[in-house]
Amino acid sequence: MRIYIRTTPNSSVLPFDYQQKLIGTIHKWLGNNEIHDKISLYSFSWLLGGKMIKNQGFTFSEGANFFVSFYEEEYLKILIRTILSDPEMFCGLEVRDITVVNQPLFSEDAQSFRLASPVFIKRFQDGIQNYKFYLYDDVDSNMLMTETLRHKMQEAGLPEDETLKVEFDLTYPKKQVKMVTIHGIKSKASMCPVIIHGSPQSKLFAWTVGLGNSTGSSFGSLL
């Protein structure tokens, strides 16, 4: 289940690392519940429709758009109910419209997806006490994206999809690496469309929960 949210224009410039403010807003709306300690079966996009102001940040003169998707619909219902009573976000943004969208229908054919936020892939390196970031041009990235999606499907109780495979679309000419800072931690992520092979159910699940790590922190959301 997915909702699209439209906001009022901002009253002050959004910093380049506004994502941590967006995460905080989502968590504020969700309130105290067990979802914060569970694997993230949800995703949300970055703010869309803004303009960058050099050396300052972003402005949304006509308001921002973004979406939130949950596999477990009860949490989205909590979100909607709370937004209606507390629409304030940050930097003057306030929710002015919420639209529930119909879930798309997918086929058995391979499907290309654009990103609404970059895909973040990391794995702990044994003996190094550190994490490695995997980008679109790493040979293991496709396997790791598929592995994470399979794990989330298992957590959701969905059947195993032997045909599932996720891969970056390396033919895309504008692929790039994004450096994202959240709570002072810098992470590298990939802004590159993906192609998903698998059942219609698997594609719908990926469209809902996103791809890669930290989808609950605004990474890996799919259009």
PDB file of C-alpha atoms in Angstrom:
ATOM      1  CA  MET A   1       0.000   0.000   0.000  1.00  0.00           C
ATOM      2  CA  ARG A   2       1.343   3.422  -0.924  1.00  0.00           C
ATOM      3  CA  ILE A   3       0.345   7.006  -0.268  1.00  0.00           C
ATOM      4  CA  TYR A   4       1.535  10.123  -2.078  1.00  0.00           C
ATOM      5  CA  ILE A   5       1.944  13.246   0.013  1.00  0.00           C
ATOM      6  CA  ARG A   6       1.954  16.851  -1.190  1.00  0.00           C
ATOM      7  CA  THR A   7       3.174  19.657   1.065  1.00  0.00           C
ATOM      8  CA  THR A   8       2.997  23.401   1.304  1.00  0.00           C
ATOM      9  CA  PRO A   9       6.003  25.447   0.089  1.00  0.00           C
ATOM     10  CA  ASN A  10       8.920  25.659   2.504  1.00  0.00           C
ATOM     11  CA  SER A  11       9.538  28.816   4.532  1.00  0.00           C
ATOM     12  CA  SER A  12      13.282  28.251   4.968  1.00  0.00           C
ATOM     13  CA  VAL A  13      15.868  26.512   2.813  1.00  0.00           C
ATOM     14  CA  LEU A  14      16.158  22.762   3.359  1.00  0.00           C
ATOM     15  CA  PRO A  15      19.744  21.652   4.076  1.00  0.00           C
ATOM     16  CA  PHE A  16      21.392  19.258   1.644  1.00  0.00           C
ATOM     17  CA  ASP A  17      21.210  16.540   4.318  1.00  0.00           C
ATOM     18  CA  TYR A  18      17.501  17.077   4.993  1.00  0.00           C
ATOM     19  CA  GLN A  19      16.931  13.295   4.828  1.00  0.00           C
ATOM     20  CA  GLN A  20      17.525  12.927   8.560  1.00  0.00           C
ATOM     21  CA  LYS A  21      14.724  15.442   9.146  1.00  0.00           C
ATOM     22  CA  LEU A  22      12.439  13.435   6.866  1.00  0.00           C
ATOM     23  CA  ILE A  23      13.271  10.226   8.741  1.00  0.00           C
ATOM     24  CA  GLY A  24      12.518  11.959  12.030  1.00  0.00           C
ATOM     25  CA  THR A  25       9.182  13.173  10.700  1.00  0.00           C
ATOM     26  CA  ILE A  26       8.151   9.679   9.564  1.00  0.00           C
ATOM     27  CA  HIS A  27       9.095   8.249  12.957  1.00  0.00           C
ATOM     28  CA  LYS A  28       7.204  11.032  14.717  1.00  0.00           C
ATOM     29  CA  TRP A  29       4.070  10.161  12.772  1.00  0.00           C
ATOM     30  CA  LEU A  30       4.471   6.440  13.458  1.00  0.00           C
ATOM     31  CA  GLY A  31       4.927   7.002  17.180  1.00  0.00           C
ATOM     32  CA  ASN A  32       6.232   4.412  19.618  1.00  0.00           C
ATOM     33  CA  ASN A  33       5.671   0.890  18.322  1.00  0.00           C
ATOM     34  CA  GLU A  34       7.553  -2.289  17.530  1.00  0.00           C
ATOM     35  CA  ILE A  35       8.203  -1.360  13.899  1.00  0.00           C
ATOM     36  CA  HIS A  36      11.365   0.534  14.844  1.00  0.00           C
ATOM     37  CA  ASP A  37      12.979  -2.702  16.081  1.00  0.00           C
ATOM     38  CA  LYS A  38      11.927  -4.863  13.119  1.00  0.00           C
ATOM     39  CA  ILE A  39      13.358  -5.353   9.656  1.00  0.00           C
ATOM     40  CA  SER A  40      12.073  -2.528   7.438  1.00  0.00           C
ATOM     41  CA  LEU A  41       9.149  -3.756   5.342  1.00  0.00           C
ATOM     42  CA  TYR A  42       8.519  -0.215   4.158  1.00  0.00           C
ATOM     43  CA  SER A  43      10.156   2.522   2.120  1.00  0.00           C
ATOM     44  CA  PHE A  44       9.763   6.213   1.424  1.00  0.00           C
ATOM     45  CA  SER A  45      11.118   8.523  -1.221  1.00  0.00           C
ATOM     46  CA  TRP A  46      13.163  11.650  -0.999  1.00  0.00           C
ATOM     47  CA  LEU A  47      11.335  14.938  -1.538  1.00  0.00           C
ATOM     48  CA  LEU A  48      10.537  15.533  -5.195  1.00  0.00           C
ATOM     49  CA  GLY A  49       9.874  18.746  -7.100  1.00  0.00           C
ATOM     50  CA  GLY A  50      12.445  21.054  -5.567  1.00  0.00           C
ATOM     51  CA  LYS A  51      15.248  23.250  -6.852  1.00  0.00           C
ATOM     52  CA  MET A  52      18.792  23.379  -5.572  1.00  0.00           C
ATOM     53  CA  ILE A  53      20.214  26.653  -4.309  1.00  0.00           C
ATOM     54  CA  LYS A  54      23.979  26.620  -4.719  1.00  0.00           C
ATOM     55  CA  ASN A  55      25.910  26.267  -1.458  1.00  0.00           C
ATOM     56  CA  GLN A  56      22.674  26.395   0.565  1.00  0.00           C
ATOM     57  CA  GLY A  57      20.249  23.536   0.015  1.00  0.00           C
ATOM     58  CA  PHE A  58      16.848  22.997  -1.579  1.00  0.00           C
ATOM     59  CA  THR A  59      13.681  25.030  -1.956  1.00  0.00           C
ATOM     60  CA  PHE A  60      10.186  23.850  -2.866  1.00  0.00           C
ATOM     61  CA  SER A  61       8.343  26.950  -4.039  1.00  0.00           C
ATOM     62  CA  GLU A  62       5.302  24.917  -5.122  1.00  0.00           C
ATOM     63  CA  GLY A  63       5.507  22.384  -2.331  1.00  0.00           C
ATOM     64  CA  ALA A  64       7.212  18.997  -2.190  1.00  0.00           C
ATOM     65  CA  ASN A  65       5.941  15.577  -3.203  1.00  0.00           C
ATOM     66  CA  PHE A  66       6.965  12.248  -1.743  1.00  0.00           C
ATOM     67  CA  PHE A  67       5.538   8.810  -1.093  1.00  0.00           C
ATOM     68  CA  VAL A  68       5.478   6.253   1.696  1.00  0.00           C
ATOM     69  CA  SER A  69       4.851   2.531   1.131  1.00  0.00           C
ATOM     70  CA  PHE A  70       4.171  -0.187   3.708  1.00  0.00           C
ATOM     71  CA  TYR A  71       3.777  -3.923   3.284  1.00  0.00           C
ATOM     72  CA  GLU A  72       1.913  -4.018   6.599  1.00  0.00           C
ATOM     73  CA  GLU A  73      -1.019  -1.729   5.903  1.00  0.00           C
ATOM     74  CA  GLU A  74      -1.881  -1.103   9.547  1.00  0.00           C
ATOM     75  CA  TYR A  75       1.210   1.090   9.895  1.00  0.00           C
ATOM     76  CA  LEU A  76       0.225   3.201   6.922  1.00  0.00           C
ATOM     77  CA  LYS A  77      -3.197   3.696   8.507  1.00  0.00           C
ATOM     78  CA  ILE A  78      -1.463   4.904  11.686  1.00  0.00           C
ATOM     79  CA  LEU A  79       0.634   7.267   9.580  1.00  0.00           C
ATOM     80  CA  ILE A  80      -2.388   8.747   7.804  1.00  0.00           C
ATOM     81  CA  ARG A  81      -4.321   9.198  11.032  1.00  0.00           C
ATOM     82  CA  THR A  82      -1.413  10.979  12.718  1.00  0.00           C
ATOM     83  CA  ILE A  83      -0.662  13.213   9.713  1.00  0.00           C
ATOM     84  CA  LEU A  84      -4.250  14.461   9.718  1.00  0.00           C
ATOM     85  CA  SER A  85      -3.859  15.641  13.322  1.00  0.00           C
ATOM     86  CA  ASP A  86      -0.213  16.746  13.035  1.00  0.00           C
ATOM     87  CA  PRO A  87       0.677  17.780   9.451  1.00  0.00           C
ATOM     88  CA  GLU A  88       3.789  19.795  10.367  1.00  0.00           C
ATOM     89  CA  MET A  89       7.100  18.576   8.946  1.00  0.00           C
ATOM     90  CA  PHE A  90      10.186  20.862   8.935  1.00  0.00           C
ATOM     91  CA  CYS A  91      11.470  24.097   7.366  1.00  0.00           C
ATOM     92  CA  GLY A  92       7.883  25.286   6.969  1.00  0.00           C
ATOM     93  CA  LEU A  93       6.687  22.212   5.064  1.00  0.00           C
ATOM     94  CA  GLU A  94       3.249  20.960   6.073  1.00  0.00           C
ATOM     95  CA  VAL A  95       1.183  18.185   4.564  1.00  0.00           C
ATOM     96  CA  ARG A  96      -1.719  19.557   2.559  1.00  0.00           C
ATOM     97  CA  ASP A  97      -2.860  16.475   0.647  1.00  0.00           C
ATOM     98  CA  ILE A  98      -2.672  12.672   0.980  1.00  0.00           C
ATOM     99  CA  THR A  99      -3.591  10.336  -1.867  1.00  0.00           C
ATOM    100  CA  VAL A 100      -3.845   6.557  -1.577  1.00  0.00           C
ATOM    101  CA  VAL A 101      -2.687   5.004  -4.857  1.00  0.00           C
ATOM    102  CA  ASN A 102      -3.695   1.718  -6.439  1.00  0.00           C
ATOM    103  CA  GLN A 103      -1.046  -0.958  -6.486  1.00  0.00           C
ATOM    104  CA  PRO A 104       0.347  -1.535  -9.984  1.00  0.00           C
ATOM    105  CA  LEU A 105      -0.106  -4.825 -11.790  1.00  0.00           C
ATOM    106  CA  PHE A 106       3.106  -6.561 -12.820  1.00  0.00           C
ATOM    107  CA  SER A 107       3.713  -9.401 -15.256  1.00  0.00           C
ATOM    108  CA  GLU A 108       6.180 -12.294 -15.328  1.00  0.00           C
ATOM    109  CA  ASP A 109       8.426 -10.277 -17.666  1.00  0.00           C
ATOM    110  CA  ALA A 110      11.496  -8.411 -16.445  1.00  0.00           C
ATOM    111  CA  GLN A 111      10.498  -4.949 -15.206  1.00  0.00           C
ATOM    112  CA  SER A 112      12.591  -1.771 -15.099  1.00  0.00           C
ATOM    113  CA  PHE A 113      12.172   0.562 -12.122  1.00  0.00           C
ATOM    114  CA  ARG A 114      13.387   4.112 -11.642  1.00  0.00           C
ATOM    115  CA  LEU A 115      14.583   5.162  -8.203  1.00  0.00           C
ATOM    116  CA  ALA A 116      13.092   7.808  -5.942  1.00  0.00           C
ATOM    117  CA  SER A 117      16.092   7.539  -3.621  1.00  0.00           C
ATOM    118  CA  PRO A 118      19.474   5.843  -4.091  1.00  0.00           C
ATOM    119  CA  VAL A 119      20.073   2.171  -3.318  1.00  0.00           C
ATOM    120  CA  PHE A 120      22.364   1.629  -0.326  1.00  0.00           C
ATOM    121  CA  ILE A 121      24.213  -1.683  -0.044  1.00  0.00           C
ATOM    122  CA  LYS A 122      26.618  -2.507   2.771  1.00  0.00           C
ATOM    123  CA  ARG A 123      28.073  -5.604   4.393  1.00  0.00           C
ATOM    124  CA  PHE A 124      30.206  -6.033   7.488  1.00  0.00           C
ATOM    125  CA  GLN A 125      33.787  -7.068   6.748  1.00  0.00           C
ATOM    126  CA  ASP A 126      34.998  -9.816   9.086  1.00  0.00           C
ATOM    127  CA  GLY A 127      38.284  -9.008  10.771  1.00  0.00           C
ATOM    128  CA  ILE A 128      38.218  -5.375   9.634  1.00  0.00           C
ATOM    129  CA  GLN A 129      35.628  -3.994  12.059  1.00  0.00           C
ATOM    130  CA  ASN A 130      34.149  -1.934   9.291  1.00  0.00           C
ATOM    131  CA  TYR A 131      31.478  -1.943   6.593  1.00  0.00           C
ATOM    132  CA  LYS A 132      32.009  -2.042   2.856  1.00  0.00           C
ATOM    133  CA  PHE A 133      29.709  -0.045   0.579  1.00  0.00           C
ATOM    134  CA  TYR A 134      28.772  -1.722  -2.699  1.00  0.00           C
ATOM    135  CA  LEU A 135      27.908   0.476  -5.681  1.00  0.00           C
ATOM    136  CA  TYR A 136      26.281  -0.141  -9.045  1.00  0.00           C
ATOM    137  CA  ASP A 137      29.581  -1.133 -10.667  1.00  0.00           C
ATOM    138  CA  ASP A 138      30.562  -3.691  -8.009  1.00  0.00           C
ATOM    139  CA  VAL A 139      30.400  -7.277  -9.225  1.00  0.00           C
ATOM    140  CA  ASP A 140      28.550  -8.436  -6.079  1.00  0.00           C
ATOM    141  CA  SER A 141      25.923  -5.680  -5.913  1.00  0.00           C
ATOM    142  CA  ASN A 142      23.213  -7.471  -7.876  1.00  0.00           C
ATOM    143  CA  MET A 143      23.580 -10.620  -5.794  1.00  0.00           C
ATOM    144  CA  LEU A 144      23.441  -8.635  -2.550  1.00  0.00           C
ATOM    145  CA  MET A 145      20.314  -6.698  -3.600  1.00  0.00           C
ATOM    146  CA  THR A 146      18.635  -9.986  -4.473  1.00  0.00           C
ATOM    147  CA  GLU A 147      19.769 -11.558  -1.187  1.00  0.00           C
ATOM    148  CA  THR A 148      18.307  -8.714   0.891  1.00  0.00           C
ATOM    149  CA  LEU A 149      14.997  -8.786  -0.970  1.00  0.00           C
ATOM    150  CA  ARG A 150      14.747 -12.574  -0.511  1.00  0.00           C
ATOM    151  CA  HIS A 151      15.354 -12.156   3.222  1.00  0.00           C
ATOM    152  CA  LYS A 152      12.630  -9.541   3.510  1.00  0.00           C
ATOM    153  CA  MET A 153      10.216 -11.771   1.599  1.00  0.00           C
ATOM    154  CA  GLN A 154      10.955 -14.557   4.075  1.00  0.00           C
ATOM    155  CA  GLU A 155      10.308 -12.184   6.984  1.00  0.00           C
ATOM    156  CA  ALA A 156       6.973 -11.259   5.395  1.00  0.00           C
ATOM    157  CA  GLY A 157       6.031 -14.922   5.003  1.00  0.00           C
ATOM    158  CA  LEU A 158       5.973 -14.829   1.206  1.00  0.00           C
ATOM    159  CA  PRO A 159       6.755 -17.933  -0.864  1.00  0.00           C
ATOM    160  CA  GLU A 160      10.242 -18.483  -2.258  1.00  0.00           C
ATOM    161  CA  ASP A 161      10.659 -17.114  -5.784  1.00  0.00           C
ATOM    162  CA  GLU A 162      13.312 -19.127  -7.594  1.00  0.00           C
ATOM    163  CA  THR A 163      13.185 -16.735 -10.547  1.00  0.00           C
ATOM    164  CA  LEU A 164      13.955 -13.619  -8.480  1.00  0.00           C
ATOM    165  CA  LYS A 165      16.923 -11.552  -9.594  1.00  0.00           C
ATOM    166  CA  VAL A 166      17.635  -7.845  -9.095  1.00  0.00           C
ATOM    167  CA  GLU A 167      20.228  -5.998 -11.152  1.00  0.00           C
ATOM    168  CA  PHE A 168      21.323  -2.451 -11.826  1.00  0.00           C
ATOM    169  CA  ASP A 169      20.568  -1.225 -15.339  1.00  0.00           C
ATOM    170  CA  LEU A 170      24.098  -0.308 -16.366  1.00  0.00           C
ATOM    171  CA  THR A 171      22.890   0.943 -19.761  1.00  0.00           C
ATOM    172  CA  TYR A 172      21.460   4.024 -18.015  1.00  0.00           C
ATOM    173  CA  PRO A 173      23.696   6.955 -19.090  1.00  0.00           C
ATOM    174  CA  LYS A 174      23.224   9.150 -16.006  1.00  0.00           C
ATOM    175  CA  LYS A 175      23.978   6.669 -13.237  1.00  0.00           C
ATOM    176  CA  GLN A 176      25.881   8.195 -10.360  1.00  0.00           C
ATOM    177  CA  VAL A 177      27.113   7.702  -6.818  1.00  0.00           C
ATOM    178  CA  LYS A 178      25.432   9.755  -4.099  1.00  0.00           C
ATOM    179  CA  MET A 179      27.134  10.657  -0.839  1.00  0.00           C
ATOM    180  CA  VAL A 180      24.393  10.791   1.781  1.00  0.00           C
ATOM    181  CA  THR A 181      24.895  12.129   5.320  1.00  0.00           C
ATOM    182  CA  ILE A 182      22.440  11.045   8.004  1.00  0.00           C
ATOM    183  CA  HIS A 183      23.121  11.965  11.632  1.00  0.00           C
ATOM    184  CA  GLY A 184      26.692  12.809  10.717  1.00  0.00           C
ATOM    185  CA  ILE A 185      27.400   9.437   9.099  1.00  0.00           C
ATOM    186  CA  LYS A 186      28.438   9.577   5.437  1.00  0.00           C
ATOM    187  CA  SER A 187      27.368   6.700   3.185  1.00  0.00           C
ATOM    188  CA  LYS A 188      27.775   6.022  -0.518  1.00  0.00           C
ATOM    189  CA  ALA A 189      24.724   4.865  -2.485  1.00  0.00           C
ATOM    190  CA  SER A 190      23.836   4.265  -6.140  1.00  0.00           C
ATOM    191  CA  MET A 191      21.400   6.329  -8.186  1.00  0.00           C
ATOM    192  CA  CYS A 192      20.820   3.931 -11.082  1.00  0.00           C
ATOM    193  CA  PRO A 193      17.615   2.251 -12.307  1.00  0.00           C
ATOM    194  CA  VAL A 194      17.139  -1.434 -11.560  1.00  0.00           C
ATOM    195  CA  ILE A 195      15.693  -4.392 -13.434  1.00  0.00           C
ATOM    196  CA  ILE A 196      13.767  -7.010 -11.481  1.00  0.00           C
ATOM    197  CA  HIS A 197      13.177 -10.533 -12.767  1.00  0.00           C
ATOM    198  CA  GLY A 198      10.650 -12.645 -10.911  1.00  0.00           C
ATOM    199  CA  SER A 199       7.005 -13.205 -10.149  1.00  0.00           C
ATOM    200  CA  PRO A 200       4.450 -10.362 -10.139  1.00  0.00           C
ATOM    201  CA  GLN A 201       4.194 -10.793  -6.355  1.00  0.00           C
ATOM    202  CA  SER A 202       7.947 -10.326  -5.939  1.00  0.00           C
ATOM    203  CA  LYS A 203       7.949  -7.176  -8.059  1.00  0.00           C
ATOM    204  CA  LEU A 204       5.036  -5.715  -6.103  1.00  0.00           C
ATOM    205  CA  PHE A 205       6.816  -6.486  -2.845  1.00  0.00           C
ATOM    206  CA  ALA A 206      10.001  -4.757  -4.066  1.00  0.00           C
ATOM    207  CA  TRP A 207       7.958  -1.748  -5.255  1.00  0.00           C
ATOM    208  CA  THR A 208       6.523  -1.532  -1.751  1.00  0.00           C
ATOM    209  CA  VAL A 209       9.475  -2.180   0.554  1.00  0.00           C
ATOM    210  CA  GLY A 210      12.314  -0.904  -1.643  1.00  0.00           C
ATOM    211  CA  LEU A 211      15.730  -2.404  -2.363  1.00  0.00           C
ATOM    212  CA  GLY A 212      19.024  -2.658  -0.539  1.00  0.00           C
ATOM    213  CA  ASN A 213      19.760  -1.755   3.061  1.00  0.00           C
ATOM    214  CA  SER A 214      18.172   0.951   5.222  1.00  0.00           C
ATOM    215  CA  THR A 215      14.927   1.396   3.278  1.00  0.00           C
ATOM    216  CA  GLY A 216      13.516   2.610   6.601  1.00  0.00           C
ATOM    217  CA  SER A 217      16.039   5.458   6.417  1.00  0.00           C
ATOM    218  CA  SER A 218      14.932   6.792   3.027  1.00  0.00           C
ATOM    219  CA  PHE A 219      17.101   4.568   0.799  1.00  0.00           C
ATOM    220  CA  GLY A 220      16.113   2.316  -2.109  1.00  0.00           C
ATOM    221  CA  SER A 221      12.573   3.495  -2.884  1.00  0.00           C
ATOM    222  CA  LEU A 222      11.158   2.547  -6.289  1.00  0.00           C
ATOM    223  CA  LEU A 223       8.927   4.497  -8.641  1.00  0.00           C
TER     224      LEU A 223
END
